[in-house]
Coordinates of C-alpha atoms in Angstrom, one line a residue:
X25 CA 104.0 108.5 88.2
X26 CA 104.7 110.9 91.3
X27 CA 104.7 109.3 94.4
X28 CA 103.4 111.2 97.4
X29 CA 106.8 111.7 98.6
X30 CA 107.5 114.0 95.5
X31 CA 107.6 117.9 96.5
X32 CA 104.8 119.4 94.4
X33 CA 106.8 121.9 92.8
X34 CA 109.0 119.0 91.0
X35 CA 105.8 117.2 90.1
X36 CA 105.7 116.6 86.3
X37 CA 102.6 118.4 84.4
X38 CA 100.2 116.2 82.8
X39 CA 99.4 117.5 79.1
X40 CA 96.8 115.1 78.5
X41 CA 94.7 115.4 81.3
X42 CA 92.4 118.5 80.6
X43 CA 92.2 119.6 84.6
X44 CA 94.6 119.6 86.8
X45 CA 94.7 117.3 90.3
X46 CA 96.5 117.7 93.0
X47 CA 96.4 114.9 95.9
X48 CA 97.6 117.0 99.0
X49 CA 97.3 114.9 102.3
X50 CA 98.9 114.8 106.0
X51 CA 99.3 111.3 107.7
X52 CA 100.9 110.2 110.8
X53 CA 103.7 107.4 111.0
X54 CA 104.5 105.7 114.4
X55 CA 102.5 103.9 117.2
X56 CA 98.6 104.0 115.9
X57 CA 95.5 102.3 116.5
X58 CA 95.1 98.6 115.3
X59 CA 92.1 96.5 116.0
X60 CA 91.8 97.8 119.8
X61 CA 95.5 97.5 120.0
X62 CA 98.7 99.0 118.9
X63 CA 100.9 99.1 115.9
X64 CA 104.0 100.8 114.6
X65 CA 103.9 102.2 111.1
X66 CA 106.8 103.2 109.2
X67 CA 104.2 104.9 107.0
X68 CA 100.9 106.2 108.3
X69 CA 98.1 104.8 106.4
X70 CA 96.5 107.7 104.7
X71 CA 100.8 108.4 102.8
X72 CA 99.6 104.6 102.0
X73 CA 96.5 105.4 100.2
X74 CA 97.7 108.7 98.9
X75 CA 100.7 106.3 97.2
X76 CA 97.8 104.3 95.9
X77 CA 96.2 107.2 93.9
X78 CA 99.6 108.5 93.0
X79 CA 100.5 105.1 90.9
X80 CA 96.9 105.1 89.8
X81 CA 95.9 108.5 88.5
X82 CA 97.8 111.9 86.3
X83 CA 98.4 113.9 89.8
X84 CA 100.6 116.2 91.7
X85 CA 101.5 115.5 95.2
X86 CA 101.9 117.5 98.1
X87 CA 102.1 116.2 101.6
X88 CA 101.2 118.0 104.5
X89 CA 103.6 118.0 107.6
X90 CA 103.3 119.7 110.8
X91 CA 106.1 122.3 111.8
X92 CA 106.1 120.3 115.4
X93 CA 106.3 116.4 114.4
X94 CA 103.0 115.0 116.1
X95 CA 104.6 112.2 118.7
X96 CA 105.3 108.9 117.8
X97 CA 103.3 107.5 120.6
X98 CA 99.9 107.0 120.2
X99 CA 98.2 108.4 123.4
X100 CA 100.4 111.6 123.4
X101 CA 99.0 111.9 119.9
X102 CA 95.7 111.6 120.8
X103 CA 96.4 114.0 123.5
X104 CA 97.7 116.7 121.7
X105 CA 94.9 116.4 119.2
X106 CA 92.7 117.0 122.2
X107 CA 93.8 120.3 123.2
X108 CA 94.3 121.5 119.9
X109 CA 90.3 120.8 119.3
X110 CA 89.9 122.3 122.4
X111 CA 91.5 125.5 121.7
X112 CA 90.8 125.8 118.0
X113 CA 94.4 125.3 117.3
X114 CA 95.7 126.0 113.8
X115 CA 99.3 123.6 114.0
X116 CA 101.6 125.9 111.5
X117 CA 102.5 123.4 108.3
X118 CA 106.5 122.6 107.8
X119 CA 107.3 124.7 104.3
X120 CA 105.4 126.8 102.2
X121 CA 101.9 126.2 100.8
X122 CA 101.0 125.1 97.2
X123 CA 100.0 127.4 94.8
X124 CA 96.3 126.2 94.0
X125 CA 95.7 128.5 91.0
X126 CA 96.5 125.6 88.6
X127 CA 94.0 123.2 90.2
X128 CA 90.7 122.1 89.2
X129 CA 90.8 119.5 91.9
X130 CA 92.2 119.0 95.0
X131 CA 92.2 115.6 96.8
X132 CA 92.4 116.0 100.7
X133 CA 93.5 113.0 102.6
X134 CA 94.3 112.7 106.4
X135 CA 93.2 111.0 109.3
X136 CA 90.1 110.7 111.0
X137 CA 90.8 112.2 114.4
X138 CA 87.8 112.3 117.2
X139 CA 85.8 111.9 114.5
X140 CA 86.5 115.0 112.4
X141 CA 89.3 116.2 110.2
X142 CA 92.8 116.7 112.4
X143 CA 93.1 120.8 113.1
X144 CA 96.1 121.1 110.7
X145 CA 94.1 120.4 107.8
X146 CA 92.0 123.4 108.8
X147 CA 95.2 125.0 108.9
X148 CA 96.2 123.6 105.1
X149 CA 92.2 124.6 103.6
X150 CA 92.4 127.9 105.4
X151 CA 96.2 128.5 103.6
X152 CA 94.9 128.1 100.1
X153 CA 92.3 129.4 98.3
X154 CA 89.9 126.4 97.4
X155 CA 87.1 128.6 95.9
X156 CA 86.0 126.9 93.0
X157 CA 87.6 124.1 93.1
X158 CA 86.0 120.4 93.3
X159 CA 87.4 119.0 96.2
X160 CA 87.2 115.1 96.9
X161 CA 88.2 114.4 100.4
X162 CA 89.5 110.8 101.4
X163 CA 90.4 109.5 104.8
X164 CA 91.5 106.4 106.9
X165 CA 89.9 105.8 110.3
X166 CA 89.9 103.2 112.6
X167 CA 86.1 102.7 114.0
X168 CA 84.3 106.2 112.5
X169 CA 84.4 106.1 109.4
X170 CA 84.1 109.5 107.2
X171 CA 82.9 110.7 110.6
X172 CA 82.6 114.6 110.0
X173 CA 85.0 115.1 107.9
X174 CA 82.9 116.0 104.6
X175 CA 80.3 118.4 106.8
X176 CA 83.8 119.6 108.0
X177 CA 84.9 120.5 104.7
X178 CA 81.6 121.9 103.4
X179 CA 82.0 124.6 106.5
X180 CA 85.5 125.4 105.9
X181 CA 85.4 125.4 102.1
X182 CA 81.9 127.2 101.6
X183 CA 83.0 128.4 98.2
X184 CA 83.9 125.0 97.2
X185 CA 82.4 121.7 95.7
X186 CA 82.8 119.1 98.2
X187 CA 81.8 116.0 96.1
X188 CA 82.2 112.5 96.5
X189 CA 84.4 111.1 99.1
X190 CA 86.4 107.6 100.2
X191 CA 87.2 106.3 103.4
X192 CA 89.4 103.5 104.3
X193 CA 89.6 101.5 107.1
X194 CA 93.2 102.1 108.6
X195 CA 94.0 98.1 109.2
X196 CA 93.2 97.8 105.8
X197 CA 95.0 100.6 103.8
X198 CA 97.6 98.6 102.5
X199 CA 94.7 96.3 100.6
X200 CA 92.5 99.5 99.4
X201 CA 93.8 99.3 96.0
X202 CA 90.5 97.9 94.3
X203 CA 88.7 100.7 96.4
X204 CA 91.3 103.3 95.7
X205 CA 91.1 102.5 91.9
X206 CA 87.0 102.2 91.6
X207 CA 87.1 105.6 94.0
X208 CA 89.3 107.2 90.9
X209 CA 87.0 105.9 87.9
X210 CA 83.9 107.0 90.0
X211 CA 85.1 110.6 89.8
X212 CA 86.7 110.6 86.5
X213 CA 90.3 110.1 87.2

């Protein structure tokens, strides 16, 4: 199985799955919210759950990472993410794209920033063409939840199905497995 450190043009092909999946998905390593405190991850916890599906389901892989490394402290993080809501920011993606052509359905995973998706995965939806595609976003969060992140998606991907989604609490990534795995059978992977 492809892990979600696998570059998606090296991901093997699935001949028995009749559509095509791709799990594309940014996350953030380093100092992040814990419980009203602090921890330091070595791997964010939405790679976590992305690693999850990975093992679980016939998918390709592609992670998102930002040109400019987000900081590894927490509050300078946040801060960034402030002004680049405030400014409508688009934060250029490290590499090239994915072609999406071959894709019935595309899994978007990230973080739930400020309650909404983080600005570069505006910046990944607005790179590729999702029109007509099924599109299953999943997300970690710390206190939100899905927060806006599926109205989000429905607004930036009008031309695409925005079906049913999974959030996991961030704390608890690295125990989503059941949920990851009952997430996959509920929408057929």
């Amino acid at each position: 199985m492809p892990s979600a450190t696998d570059d998606p043009a090296a991901a093997p092909t699935t001949p028995a799955q009749t559509r095509r999946v791709l799990v594309a998905y940014f996350s953030r390593p380093g100092e992040n919210y814990y419980y009203g405190d602090r921890v330091t991850l070595e791997t964010g916890n939405t790679h976590v759950v992305a690693d999850m599906i990975a093992a679980a389901a016939s998918v390709d892989v592609y992670r998102i990472e930002a040109a400019d490394p987000y900081p590894e402290d927490y509050e300078e993080t946040v801060a960034r993410n402030v002004r680049e809501e405030d400014s409508d920011a688009r934060p250029a993606i490290a590499g090239t794209l994915p072609d999406v052509a071959q894709y019935d359905t595309i899994l978007l995973g990230s973080p739930v920033w400020n309650v909404q998706t983080p600005m570069i995965m505006r910046t990944f939806v607005e790179g590729v063409d999702l029109a007509g595609k099924t599109v299953h976003p999943f997300v970690t969060y710390a206190v939100s939840g899905m927060g806006r992140v599926d109205s989000d998606y429905a607004d930036l991907c009008p031309d695409s199905t925005i079906a049913e989604v999974l959030a996991v609490q961030g704390e608890t990534a690295a125990q989503a497995q059941p949920d990851v795995e009952a997430w996959l059978r509920r929408i057929g992977l």
